[in-house]
Amino acid sequence: MVFPIDLNRLTPGFSDPVQGSRQTFRAILDAMAHPGRIVATDNNVLSPPRPLNLASVAVCLTLLDFETTLWTDLKPNAKGNGWLRFHCGCSIVQDPSEAVFALITRSDTMPALNKFKPGNDESPEFSTTLIIQTGRLRSTDGKRLTGPGIETFSTLKAQGLTKRFWQDRQSQSAMFPLGVDIIFTCENRLAALPRTSSVEG
Amino acid sequence: MKKQFNRQSETGGGRSSVMEGYNFAYLDEQTKRMIRRTILKAVAIPGYQVPFGSREMPLPYGWGTGGIQITASLIGSEDILKVIDQGADDTTNAVSIRRFFSRTAGALTTTRTREATIIQTRHRIPETHLTKDQIIVYQVPIPEPLRFIEPRAKEVCRMHALKEYGIMFVKLYEDISRHGRIAKAFDYPVLVNDRYVMSPSPIPKFDNPKMDRMPALQLFGAGREKRIYAVPPYTKVKSLDFEDYPFEVERWPHCCALCGSGNSYLDEIIMDDRGSKMFICSDTNHCNERVARGHKGNQEEPVEKAQISIGTGARKCA
Ligand SMILES: [Zn+2]
């Protein structure tokens, strides 16, 4: 069921959609090419409805459109869903296994990673990209990441991720080249954990 | 304050005013989003060719429409773009592409490898080591390394899926038994991150070792074939070989006639109708910079006979 969007209370998207999405894409690419690196999205003019954070909506505005499906952990009639549908033109799906993108605002109650699309042997790119909102993000300590994009190792701490999340992530590693790719967001900052990264600690 | 980057050079460098009546960087936003999603998946699956909905570009195929679409999805006014064609910054193709992005995206351009944030290339990797946070975009005519061995697309797809590359090694070994070595001098296949066999595009195999654990991000675009693939920074890239026939790059018995370089890729230039030849760096920026630093070649004595040998030993040059 599709809920109506309250147009009177809708806050705007990027003030300059062309440059806003270009700069955000470069930030996401930088993060994805350097797992664990924390980068800022330059879009402080955005005022998304709670609980969406600045980086999450910048990523959605940059990557989502009518060709992509989105699953969120918000209530179906939540303002956040309406905002994303309006600004991105994406359709919101009920089943995480049908989602090209997933937005998770509460990492402590998120579905297991195997509920999302891992891709298939011949098309590993048909996998879900998860945008997970976390508490504080920092790269001075935390999990130890190795793999493509990382010279020796990098560290990443994303507050609020559960033990079960990291166990799930561990079991995904064995599926490579299948698996989900993850973008962690906090305020206007983001870091990526593509399927290639090995996680320890 | 911004530095000046060849604003007045004859290669058309520098920032010209962005054209009105065009989308920024030419492509429409929907196309850019689709290409951007494809690039991110390519980075997440190193060496795997991700299909994408390639758009018509105002340049013929063979002019690097795949590379141009990638660059168009990245570039902005804070970028400094270098474009090379077989190592040279001044061919018609390279000049056109630089001008295209200068006019449609307001990007600065340069011929200096070190200054560039994005380097779009056809058939070479610069001699100057690429550094972290640079992006190199390769123009790719044929992205599928197994194409000439197994023409059935479905079968090729299956081989990549199952990492069944035996047929590739059989083909390379046939080369050895026939010619005494692997004959392929360009587009020499590599294994990326110990998983996917990948075409490095038609660069000379001389350039293959530069791809291994390169600090820069490597993106590959094939416009006609509608594929994008990538090698993230510091990723293992191994040229396929055999224990008894290890991979080797070509070496020349002489140095660059202009700058004296003894470890760059050399092009053979015919000097006169008697067939005398000269060897000069294919990377024009590398050569010019060496000459500017005072390095000299041996221009007076053209080499009589071209002889490219295979080996790993470096020679003593100026
Ligand atoms: Zn030279």
Coordinates of N, CA and C in Angstrom, one line a residue, chain A residues 17-19 21-23 25-26 28-30 32-34 37 60-68 88 100-101 121-129 147-151 176-177 179-181 183 194-196, chain B residues 24 29-30 32-37 39-41 43-46 48-51 55 72-79 117-118 132-133 135 154 157-158 160-162 193 195-196 215 217 219 232-235:
Chain A
P17 N 20.9 20.2 -7.2 CA 20.9 18.7 -7.4 C 22.1 18.2 -8.2
V18 N 22.5 18.9 -9.2 CA 23.6 18.4 -10.0 C 24.9 18.4 -9.2
Q19 N 25.3 19.5 -8.6 CA 26.5 19.5 -7.8 C 26.4 18.7 -6.5
S21 N 24.7 16.0 -5.9 CA 24.8 14.6 -6.1 C 26.2 14.2 -6.6
R22 N 26.8 15.2 -7.4 CA 28.2 14.9 -7.8 C 29.2 14.8 -6.7
Q23 N 29.1 15.8 -5.8 CA 30.0 15.8 -4.7 C 29.7 14.7 -3.7
F25 N 28.5 11.8 -4.6 CA 29.0 10.6 -5.3 C 30.5 10.4 -5.1
R26 N 31.3 11.5 -5.2 CA 32.7 11.4 -5.0 C 33.0 11.0 -3.6
I28 N 31.1 9.1 -1.7 CA 30.8 7.7 -1.5 C 31.9 6.8 -2.2
L29 N 32.3 7.3 -3.4 CA 33.3 6.5 -4.2 C 34.6 6.5 -3.4
D30 N 35.0 7.6 -2.8 CA 36.2 7.7 -2.0 C 36.1 6.7 -0.9
M32 N 34.1 4.0 -0.6 CA 34.0 2.6 -1.1 C 35.3 2.1 -1.6
A33 N 36.1 3.0 -2.2 CA 37.5 2.7 -2.7 C 38.5 2.6 -1.6
H34 N 38.1 3.1 -0.4 CA 39.1 3.1 0.8 C 38.3 2.7 2.0
R37 N 37.7 4.5 5.6 CA 37.9 6.0 5.5 C 36.6 6.7 5.7
C60 N 21.0 8.8 -0.6 CA 19.7 8.4 -1.3 C 19.5 9.3 -2.5
L61 N 19.6 10.6 -2.3 CA 19.4 11.6 -3.4 C 20.3 11.4 -4.5
T62 N 21.5 10.9 -4.2 CA 22.6 10.7 -5.2 C 22.4 9.4 -6.0
L63 N 21.9 8.3 -5.4 CA 22.0 7.0 -6.0 C 20.6 6.4 -6.4
L64 N 19.5 6.9 -5.7 CA 18.2 6.3 -5.9 C 17.4 7.0 -7.0
D65 N 16.6 6.3 -7.7 CA 15.6 6.9 -8.6 C 14.5 5.8 -8.9
F66 N 13.8 6.1 -10.0 CA 12.6 5.1 -10.3 C 13.1 3.7 -10.7
E67 N 14.4 3.6 -11.0 CA 14.9 2.3 -11.4 C 15.4 1.5 -10.2
T68 N 15.4 2.1 -9.0 CA 15.9 1.4 -7.8 C 14.7 1.2 -6.8
C88 N 13.4 11.1 -4.4 CA 14.2 10.2 -5.1 C 13.3 9.5 -6.3
V100 N 17.1 -3.0 -3.8 CA 18.4 -2.7 -4.3 C 19.2 -1.9 -3.3
F101 N 18.4 -1.0 -2.5 CA 19.0 -0.3 -1.4 C 18.2 -0.5 -0.2
D121 N 25.8 -15.9 -8.6 CA 27.2 -16.2 -9.1 C 27.5 -15.5 -10.4
E122 N 26.5 -15.4 -11.3 CA 26.7 -14.8 -12.6 C 26.5 -13.3 -12.6
S123 N 25.8 -12.8 -11.6 CA 25.6 -11.4 -11.5 C 25.7 -10.9 -10.0
P124 N 26.9 -11.0 -9.5 CA 27.1 -10.6 -8.1 C 26.7 -9.2 -7.8
E125 N 26.6 -8.3 -8.8 CA 26.2 -6.9 -8.6 C 24.7 -6.8 -8.2
F126 N 23.9 -7.8 -8.4 CA 22.5 -7.8 -8.1 C 22.4 -8.0 -6.6
S127 N 23.0 -7.2 -5.8 CA 23.0 -7.3 -4.3 C 22.5 -6.0 -3.7
T128 N 22.1 -6.1 -2.5 CA 21.6 -4.9 -1.8 C 22.8 -4.0 -1.3
T129 N 22.6 -2.7 -1.5 CA 23.6 -1.8 -0.8 C 22.8 -1.3 0.4
G147 N 42.1 -5.7 2.9 CA 41.5 -6.1 1.6 C 41.7 -5.0 0.6
P148 N 41.1 -5.1 -0.6 CA 41.2 -4.1 -1.7 C 40.9 -2.7 -1.2
G149 N 41.7 -1.8 -1.6 CA 41.4 -0.4 -1.2 C 42.2 0.0 0.0
I150 N 42.8 -0.9 0.7 CA 43.5 -0.7 2.0 C 44.9 -1.0 1.8
E151 N 45.8 -0.1 2.1 CA 47.3 -0.3 1.9 C 47.8 -1.4 2.8
F176 N 32.0 -14.5 -0.8 CA 32.5 -13.6 -1.8 C 32.7 -14.3 -3.2
P177 N 32.4 -13.8 -4.3 CA 32.1 -12.4 -4.6 C 30.6 -12.0 -4.4
G179 N 27.5 -11.0 -1.8 CA 27.5 -10.3 -0.5 C 26.9 -8.9 -0.6
V180 N 26.6 -8.3 0.5 CA 26.0 -6.9 0.5 C 27.2 -5.9 0.7
D181 N 27.0 -4.7 0.2 CA 27.9 -3.6 0.5 C 27.3 -2.7 1.4
I183 N 27.2 1.1 3.6 CA 27.6 2.5 3.9 C 27.1 2.8 5.3
P194 N 32.7 -2.4 1.9 CA 32.3 -3.3 0.8 C 32.5 -4.7 1.1
R195 N 32.0 -5.6 0.3 CA 32.0 -7.0 0.6 C 33.5 -7.6 0.6
T196 N 34.4 -6.8 -0.1 CA 35.8 -7.3 -0.2 C 36.6 -7.2 1.1
Chain B
F24 N 25.4 19.6 -17.2 CA 26.7 19.6 -16.7 C 27.4 18.3 -17.0
E29 N 21.2 13.7 -15.6 CA 21.4 13.2 -14.2 C 21.0 11.7 -14.0
Q30 N 19.9 11.3 -14.7 CA 19.5 9.9 -14.6 C 20.6 9.0 -15.1
K32 N 23.8 9.6 -15.2 CA 24.9 9.7 -14.3 C 24.6 8.8 -13.1
R33 N 23.4 8.8 -12.6 CA 23.1 8.0 -11.4 C 23.3 6.5 -11.7
M34 N 22.8 6.1 -12.9 CA 22.9 4.7 -13.3 C 24.4 4.3 -13.4
I35 N 25.2 5.2 -14.0 CA 26.6 4.9 -14.1 C 27.3 4.9 -12.8
R36 N 26.9 5.9 -11.9 CA 27.5 5.9 -10.6 C 27.2 4.7 -9.8
R37 N 26.0 4.2 -9.9 CA 25.7 2.9 -9.2 C 26.5 1.8 -9.7
I39 N 29.5 2.0 -11.1 CA 30.9 2.2 -10.7 C 31.1 1.7 -9.3
L40 N 30.1 2.0 -8.4 CA 30.3 1.5 -7.0 C 30.3 0.0 -6.9
K41 N 29.4 -0.7 -7.7 CA 29.4 -2.1 -7.7 C 30.7 -2.7 -8.2
V43 N 33.6 -1.3 -8.0 CA 34.7 -1.1 -7.0 C 34.5 -2.2 -5.9
A44 N 33.3 -2.6 -5.7 CA 33.0 -3.6 -4.6 C 33.3 -5.0 -5.1
I45 N 33.4 -5.2 -6.4 CA 33.7 -6.6 -7.0 C 34.9 -6.4 -7.9
P46 N 36.1 -6.3 -7.4 CA 37.3 -5.9 -8.3 C 37.5 -6.9 -9.4
Y48 N 35.5 -7.6 -11.9 CA 34.2 -8.1 -12.5 C 33.6 -7.1 -13.3
Q49 N 33.2 -7.5 -14.6 CA 32.6 -6.5 -15.5 C 31.1 -6.3 -15.2
V50 N 30.8 -5.1 -14.8 CA 29.4 -4.9 -14.5 C 28.7 -4.3 -15.7
P51 N 27.6 -4.9 -16.2 CA 26.9 -4.3 -17.4 C 26.2 -3.0 -17.0
R55 N 25.1 5.0 -22.9 CA 24.4 6.0 -23.7 C 25.1 6.4 -25.0
A72 N 32.6 11.6 -17.1 CA 31.5 12.6 -17.0 C 30.7 12.4 -15.7
S73 N 30.7 11.2 -15.2 CA 30.0 10.9 -13.9 C 30.8 11.3 -12.7
L74 N 32.1 11.6 -12.9 CA 33.0 11.9 -11.8 C 33.3 13.4 -11.7
I75 N 33.5 14.0 -12.9 CA 34.3 15.2 -12.9 C 33.5 16.5 -12.4
G76 N 34.2 17.4 -11.8 CA 33.6 18.6 -11.4 C 34.7 19.7 -11.5
S77 N 34.3 20.9 -11.2 CA 35.1 22.1 -11.4 C 36.4 22.1 -10.6
E78 N 36.4 21.3 -9.5 CA 37.6 21.2 -8.7 C 38.6 20.2 -9.2
D79 N 38.2 19.4 -10.3 CA 39.1 18.4 -10.8 C 40.1 19.0 -11.8
T117 N 43.9 15.1 -11.2 CA 43.1 14.3 -10.2 C 42.5 13.1 -11.0
I118 N 42.2 13.4 -12.2 CA 41.6 12.3 -13.1 C 42.5 12.2 -14.3
K132 N 48.0 8.1 -4.4 CA 46.7 7.9 -3.8 C 45.8 9.1 -4.1
D133 N 44.5 8.8 -4.2 CA 43.5 9.8 -4.5 C 43.5 10.3 -5.9
I135 N 42.6 9.2 -9.8 CA 41.7 8.2 -10.5 C 42.2 8.1 -11.9
K154 N 27.3 -16.9 -22.9 CA 26.8 -17.6 -21.7 C 27.8 -18.4 -21.0
C157 N 30.3 -16.3 -19.2 CA 29.7 -15.8 -17.9 C 29.8 -16.9 -16.9
R158 N 29.6 -18.1 -17.3 CA 29.7 -19.3 -16.4 C 31.1 -19.5 -15.9
H160 N 33.5 -17.2 -15.6 CA 33.8 -16.2 -14.5 C 33.1 -16.5 -13.2
A161 N 31.8 -17.0 -13.3 CA 31.1 -17.3 -12.1 C 31.7 -18.4 -11.3
L162 N 32.3 -19.4 -12.0 CA 32.9 -20.5 -11.3 C 34.4 -20.4 -11.2
N193 N 42.8 -9.5 -7.6 CA 42.4 -9.9 -6.2 C 42.2 -11.4 -6.1
R195 N 40.7 -13.4 -7.9 CA 39.4 -13.9 -8.2 C 39.0 -13.8 -9.7
Y196 N 39.0 -12.6 -10.3 CA 38.5 -12.5 -11.7 C 39.7 -12.3 -12.7
P215 N 48.4 2.8 -6.0 CA 47.7 3.6 -4.9 C 46.4 4.3 -5.5
L217 N 42.9 4.8 -7.8 CA 41.7 4.0 -8.2 C 41.7 3.8 -9.7
L219 N 39.6 2.7 -13.0 CA 38.2 2.5 -13.5 C 38.3 2.2 -15.0
P232 N 40.3 -1.4 -7.2 CA 40.4 -0.5 -6.1 C 41.9 -0.2 -5.8
P233 N 42.3 0.8 -5.1 CA 43.7 1.1 -4.7 C 44.3 -0.2 -4.0
Y234 N 45.6 -0.4 -4.1 CA 46.4 -1.4 -3.4 C 45.8 -2.8 -3.6
T235 N 45.2 -3.0 -4.8 CA 44.7 -4.4 -5.0 C 45.7 -5.2 -5.8

